PDB file of C-alpha atoms in Angstrom:
ATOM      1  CA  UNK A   4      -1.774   5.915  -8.325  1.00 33.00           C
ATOM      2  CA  UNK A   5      -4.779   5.915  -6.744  1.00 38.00           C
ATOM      3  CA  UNK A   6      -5.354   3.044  -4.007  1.00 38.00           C
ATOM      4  CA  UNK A   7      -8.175   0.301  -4.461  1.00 40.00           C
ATOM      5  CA  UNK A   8     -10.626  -0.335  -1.980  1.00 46.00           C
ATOM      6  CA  UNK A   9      -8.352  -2.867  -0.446  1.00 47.00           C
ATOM      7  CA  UNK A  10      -4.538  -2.492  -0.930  1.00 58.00           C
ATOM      8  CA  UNK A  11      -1.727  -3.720   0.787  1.00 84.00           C
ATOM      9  CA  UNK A  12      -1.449  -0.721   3.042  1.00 93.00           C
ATOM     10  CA  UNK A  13      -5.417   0.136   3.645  1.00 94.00           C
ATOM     11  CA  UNK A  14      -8.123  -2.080   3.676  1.00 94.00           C
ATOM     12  CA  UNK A  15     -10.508   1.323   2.865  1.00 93.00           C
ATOM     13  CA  UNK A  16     -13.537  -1.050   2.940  1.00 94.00           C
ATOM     14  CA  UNK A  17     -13.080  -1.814   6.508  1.00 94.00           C
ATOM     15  CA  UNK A  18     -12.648   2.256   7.193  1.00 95.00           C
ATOM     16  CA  UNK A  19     -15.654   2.589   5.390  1.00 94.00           C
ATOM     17  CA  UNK A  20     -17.661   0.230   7.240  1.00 95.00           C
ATOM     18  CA  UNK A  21     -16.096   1.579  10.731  1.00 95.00           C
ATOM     19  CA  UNK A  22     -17.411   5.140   9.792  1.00 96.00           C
ATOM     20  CA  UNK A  23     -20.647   4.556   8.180  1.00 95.00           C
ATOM     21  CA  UNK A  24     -19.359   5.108   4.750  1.00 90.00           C
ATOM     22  CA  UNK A  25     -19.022   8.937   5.892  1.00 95.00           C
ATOM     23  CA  UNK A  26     -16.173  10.403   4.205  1.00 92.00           C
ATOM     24  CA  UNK A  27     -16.095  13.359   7.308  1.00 95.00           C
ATOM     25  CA  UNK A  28     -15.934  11.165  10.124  1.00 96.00           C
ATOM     26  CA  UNK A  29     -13.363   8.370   8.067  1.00 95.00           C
ATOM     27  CA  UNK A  30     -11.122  11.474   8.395  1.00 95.00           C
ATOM     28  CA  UNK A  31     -11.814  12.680  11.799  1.00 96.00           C
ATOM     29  CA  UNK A  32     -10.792   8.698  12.924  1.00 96.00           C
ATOM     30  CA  UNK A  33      -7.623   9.004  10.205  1.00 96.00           C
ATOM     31  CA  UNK A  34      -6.506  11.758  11.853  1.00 95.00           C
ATOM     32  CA  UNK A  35      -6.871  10.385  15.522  1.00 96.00           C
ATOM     33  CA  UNK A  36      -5.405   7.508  14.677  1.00 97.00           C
ATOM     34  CA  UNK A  37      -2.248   8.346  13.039  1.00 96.00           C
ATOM     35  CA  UNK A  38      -1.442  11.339  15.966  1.00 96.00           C
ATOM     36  CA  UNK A  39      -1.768   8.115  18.720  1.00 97.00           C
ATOM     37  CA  UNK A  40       0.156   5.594  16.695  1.00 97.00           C
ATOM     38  CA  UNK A  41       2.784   8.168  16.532  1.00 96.00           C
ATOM     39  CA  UNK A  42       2.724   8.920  20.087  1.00 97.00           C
ATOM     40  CA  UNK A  43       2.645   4.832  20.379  1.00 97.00           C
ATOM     41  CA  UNK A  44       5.663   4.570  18.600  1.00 97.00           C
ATOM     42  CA  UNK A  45       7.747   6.788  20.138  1.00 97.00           C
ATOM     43  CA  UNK A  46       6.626   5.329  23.739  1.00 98.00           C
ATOM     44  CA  UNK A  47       7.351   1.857  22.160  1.00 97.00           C
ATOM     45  CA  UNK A  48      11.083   3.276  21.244  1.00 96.00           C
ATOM     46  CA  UNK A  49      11.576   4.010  24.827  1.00 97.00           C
ATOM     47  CA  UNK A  50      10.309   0.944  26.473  1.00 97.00           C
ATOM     48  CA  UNK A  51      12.814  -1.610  23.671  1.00 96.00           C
ATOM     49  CA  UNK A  52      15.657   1.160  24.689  1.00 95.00           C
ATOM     50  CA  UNK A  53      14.988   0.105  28.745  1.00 96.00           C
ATOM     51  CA  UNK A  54      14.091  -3.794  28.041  1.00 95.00           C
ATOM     52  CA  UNK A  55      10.942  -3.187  29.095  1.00 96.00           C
ATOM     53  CA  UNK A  56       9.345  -6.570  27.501  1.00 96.00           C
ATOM     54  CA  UNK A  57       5.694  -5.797  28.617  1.00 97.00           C
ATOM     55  CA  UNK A  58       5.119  -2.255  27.592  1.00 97.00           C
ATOM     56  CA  UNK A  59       6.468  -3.468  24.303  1.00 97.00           C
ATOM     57  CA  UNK A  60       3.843  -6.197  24.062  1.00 97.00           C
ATOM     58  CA  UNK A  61       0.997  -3.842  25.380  1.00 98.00           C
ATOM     59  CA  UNK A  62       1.910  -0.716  22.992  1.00 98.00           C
ATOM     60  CA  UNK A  63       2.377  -3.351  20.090  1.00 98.00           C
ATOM     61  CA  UNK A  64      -0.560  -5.147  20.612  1.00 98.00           C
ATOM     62  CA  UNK A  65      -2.541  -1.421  21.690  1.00 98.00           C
ATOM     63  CA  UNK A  66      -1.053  -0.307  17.481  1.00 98.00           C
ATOM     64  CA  UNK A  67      -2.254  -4.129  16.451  1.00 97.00           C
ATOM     65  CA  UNK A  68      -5.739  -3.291  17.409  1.00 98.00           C
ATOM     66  CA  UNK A  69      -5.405   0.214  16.400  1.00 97.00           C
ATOM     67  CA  UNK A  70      -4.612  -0.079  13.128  1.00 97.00           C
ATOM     68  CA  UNK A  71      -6.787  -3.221  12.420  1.00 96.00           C
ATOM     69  CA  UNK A  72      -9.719  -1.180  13.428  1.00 96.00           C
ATOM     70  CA  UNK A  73      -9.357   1.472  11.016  1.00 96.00           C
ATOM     71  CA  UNK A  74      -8.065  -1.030   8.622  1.00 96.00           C
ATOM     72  CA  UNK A  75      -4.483   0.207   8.410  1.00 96.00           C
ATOM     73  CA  UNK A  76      -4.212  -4.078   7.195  1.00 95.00           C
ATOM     74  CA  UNK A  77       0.147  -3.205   7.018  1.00 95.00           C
ATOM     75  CA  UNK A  78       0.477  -1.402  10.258  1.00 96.00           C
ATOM     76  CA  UNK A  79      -0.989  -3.788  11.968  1.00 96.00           C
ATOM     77  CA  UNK A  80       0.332  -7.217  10.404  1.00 96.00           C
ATOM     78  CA  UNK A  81       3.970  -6.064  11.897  1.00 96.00           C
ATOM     79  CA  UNK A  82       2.922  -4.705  15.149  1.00 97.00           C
ATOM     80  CA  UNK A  83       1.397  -8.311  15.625  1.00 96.00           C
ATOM     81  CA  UNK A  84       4.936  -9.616  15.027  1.00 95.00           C
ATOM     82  CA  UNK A  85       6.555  -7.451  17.311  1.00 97.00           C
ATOM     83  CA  UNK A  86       3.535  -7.942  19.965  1.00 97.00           C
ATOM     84  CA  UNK A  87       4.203 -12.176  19.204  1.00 96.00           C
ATOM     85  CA  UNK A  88       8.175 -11.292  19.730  1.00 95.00           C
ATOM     86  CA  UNK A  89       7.534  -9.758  23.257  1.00 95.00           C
ATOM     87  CA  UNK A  90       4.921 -12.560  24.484  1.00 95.00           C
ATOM     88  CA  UNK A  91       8.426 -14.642  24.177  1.00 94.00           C
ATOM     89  CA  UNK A  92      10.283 -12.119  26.072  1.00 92.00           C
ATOM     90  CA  UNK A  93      12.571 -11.617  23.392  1.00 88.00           C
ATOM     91  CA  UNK A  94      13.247  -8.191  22.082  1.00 90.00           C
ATOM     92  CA  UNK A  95      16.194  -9.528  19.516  1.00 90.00           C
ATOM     93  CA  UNK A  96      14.144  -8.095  16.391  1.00 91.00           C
ATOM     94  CA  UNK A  97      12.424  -5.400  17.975  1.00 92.00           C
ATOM     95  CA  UNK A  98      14.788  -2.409  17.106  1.00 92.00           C
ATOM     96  CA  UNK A  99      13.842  -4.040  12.939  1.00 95.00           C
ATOM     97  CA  UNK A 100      10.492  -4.196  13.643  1.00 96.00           C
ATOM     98  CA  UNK A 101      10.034  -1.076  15.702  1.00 96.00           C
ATOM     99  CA  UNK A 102      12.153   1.013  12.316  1.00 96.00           C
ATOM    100  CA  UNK A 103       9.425  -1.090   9.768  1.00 96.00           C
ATOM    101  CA  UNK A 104       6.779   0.144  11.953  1.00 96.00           C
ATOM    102  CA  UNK A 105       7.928   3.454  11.569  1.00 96.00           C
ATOM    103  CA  UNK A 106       8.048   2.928   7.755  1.00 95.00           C
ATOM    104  CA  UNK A 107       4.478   1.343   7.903  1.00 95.00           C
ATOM    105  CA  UNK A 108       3.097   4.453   9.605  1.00 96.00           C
ATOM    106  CA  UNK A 109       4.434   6.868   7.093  1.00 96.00           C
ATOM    107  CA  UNK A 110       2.898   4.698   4.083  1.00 94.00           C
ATOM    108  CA  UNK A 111       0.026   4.520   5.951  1.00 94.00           C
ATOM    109  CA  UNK A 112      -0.038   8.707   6.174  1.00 95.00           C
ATOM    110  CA  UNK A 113       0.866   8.942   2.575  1.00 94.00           C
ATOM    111  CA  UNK A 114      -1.989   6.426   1.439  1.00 91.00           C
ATOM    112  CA  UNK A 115      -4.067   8.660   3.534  1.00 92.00           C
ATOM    113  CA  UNK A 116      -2.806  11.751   1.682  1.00 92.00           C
ATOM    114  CA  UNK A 117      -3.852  10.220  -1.384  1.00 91.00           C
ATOM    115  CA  UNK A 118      -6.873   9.508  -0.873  1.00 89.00           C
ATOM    116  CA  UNK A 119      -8.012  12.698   0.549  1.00 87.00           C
TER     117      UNK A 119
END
């Protein structure tokens, strides 16, 4: 299946419009991306593991803004939940959203695949 413009993974419209419609560079700022939100990720499973309530907010909302940018639209929907859990200082659902995170980063890579 090949993904629309916008689907409920990728906005690709908003990648396009980040990268000047320039199918190179959309790649260059895939492949930066994904390589930090994975080394995001497994700093965020490190600071839930020690409680650390504010390096949870600040890597979730850091992936938030992130993904938004490049127009990962799924990535970034949950690590706005998990950003919105920490500004409570509650981590109850943070080991659930921190595992759909990880789940939302590998659809994101395969969406990515697809498309180029």
């Amino acid at each position: 299946m090949t993904p629309t413009m916008t689907d409920p993974i990728f906005d690709w419209n908003q990648l396009a419009q980040l990268a000047g419609g320039d199918a190179e560079f959309e790649q260059e700022l895939l492949g930066l991306f994904i390589g930090d939100v994975e080394d995001s990720l497994i700093q965020l499973v490190e600071a839930a593991d020690r409680a650390d309530v504010s390096k949870v907010e600040h890597l979730a909302h850091y992936i938030k803004g992130a993904s938004a940018n490049v127009g990962a639209t799924a990535l970034a929907h949950v690590a706005g939940q998990l950003e919105q859990e920490a500004q409570k200082s509650k981590l109850n659902q943070a080991s659930s959203l921190i595992e759909t995170l990880k789940v939302r980063c590998q659809e994101t890579k395969h969406a990515i695949e697809i498309r180029y």
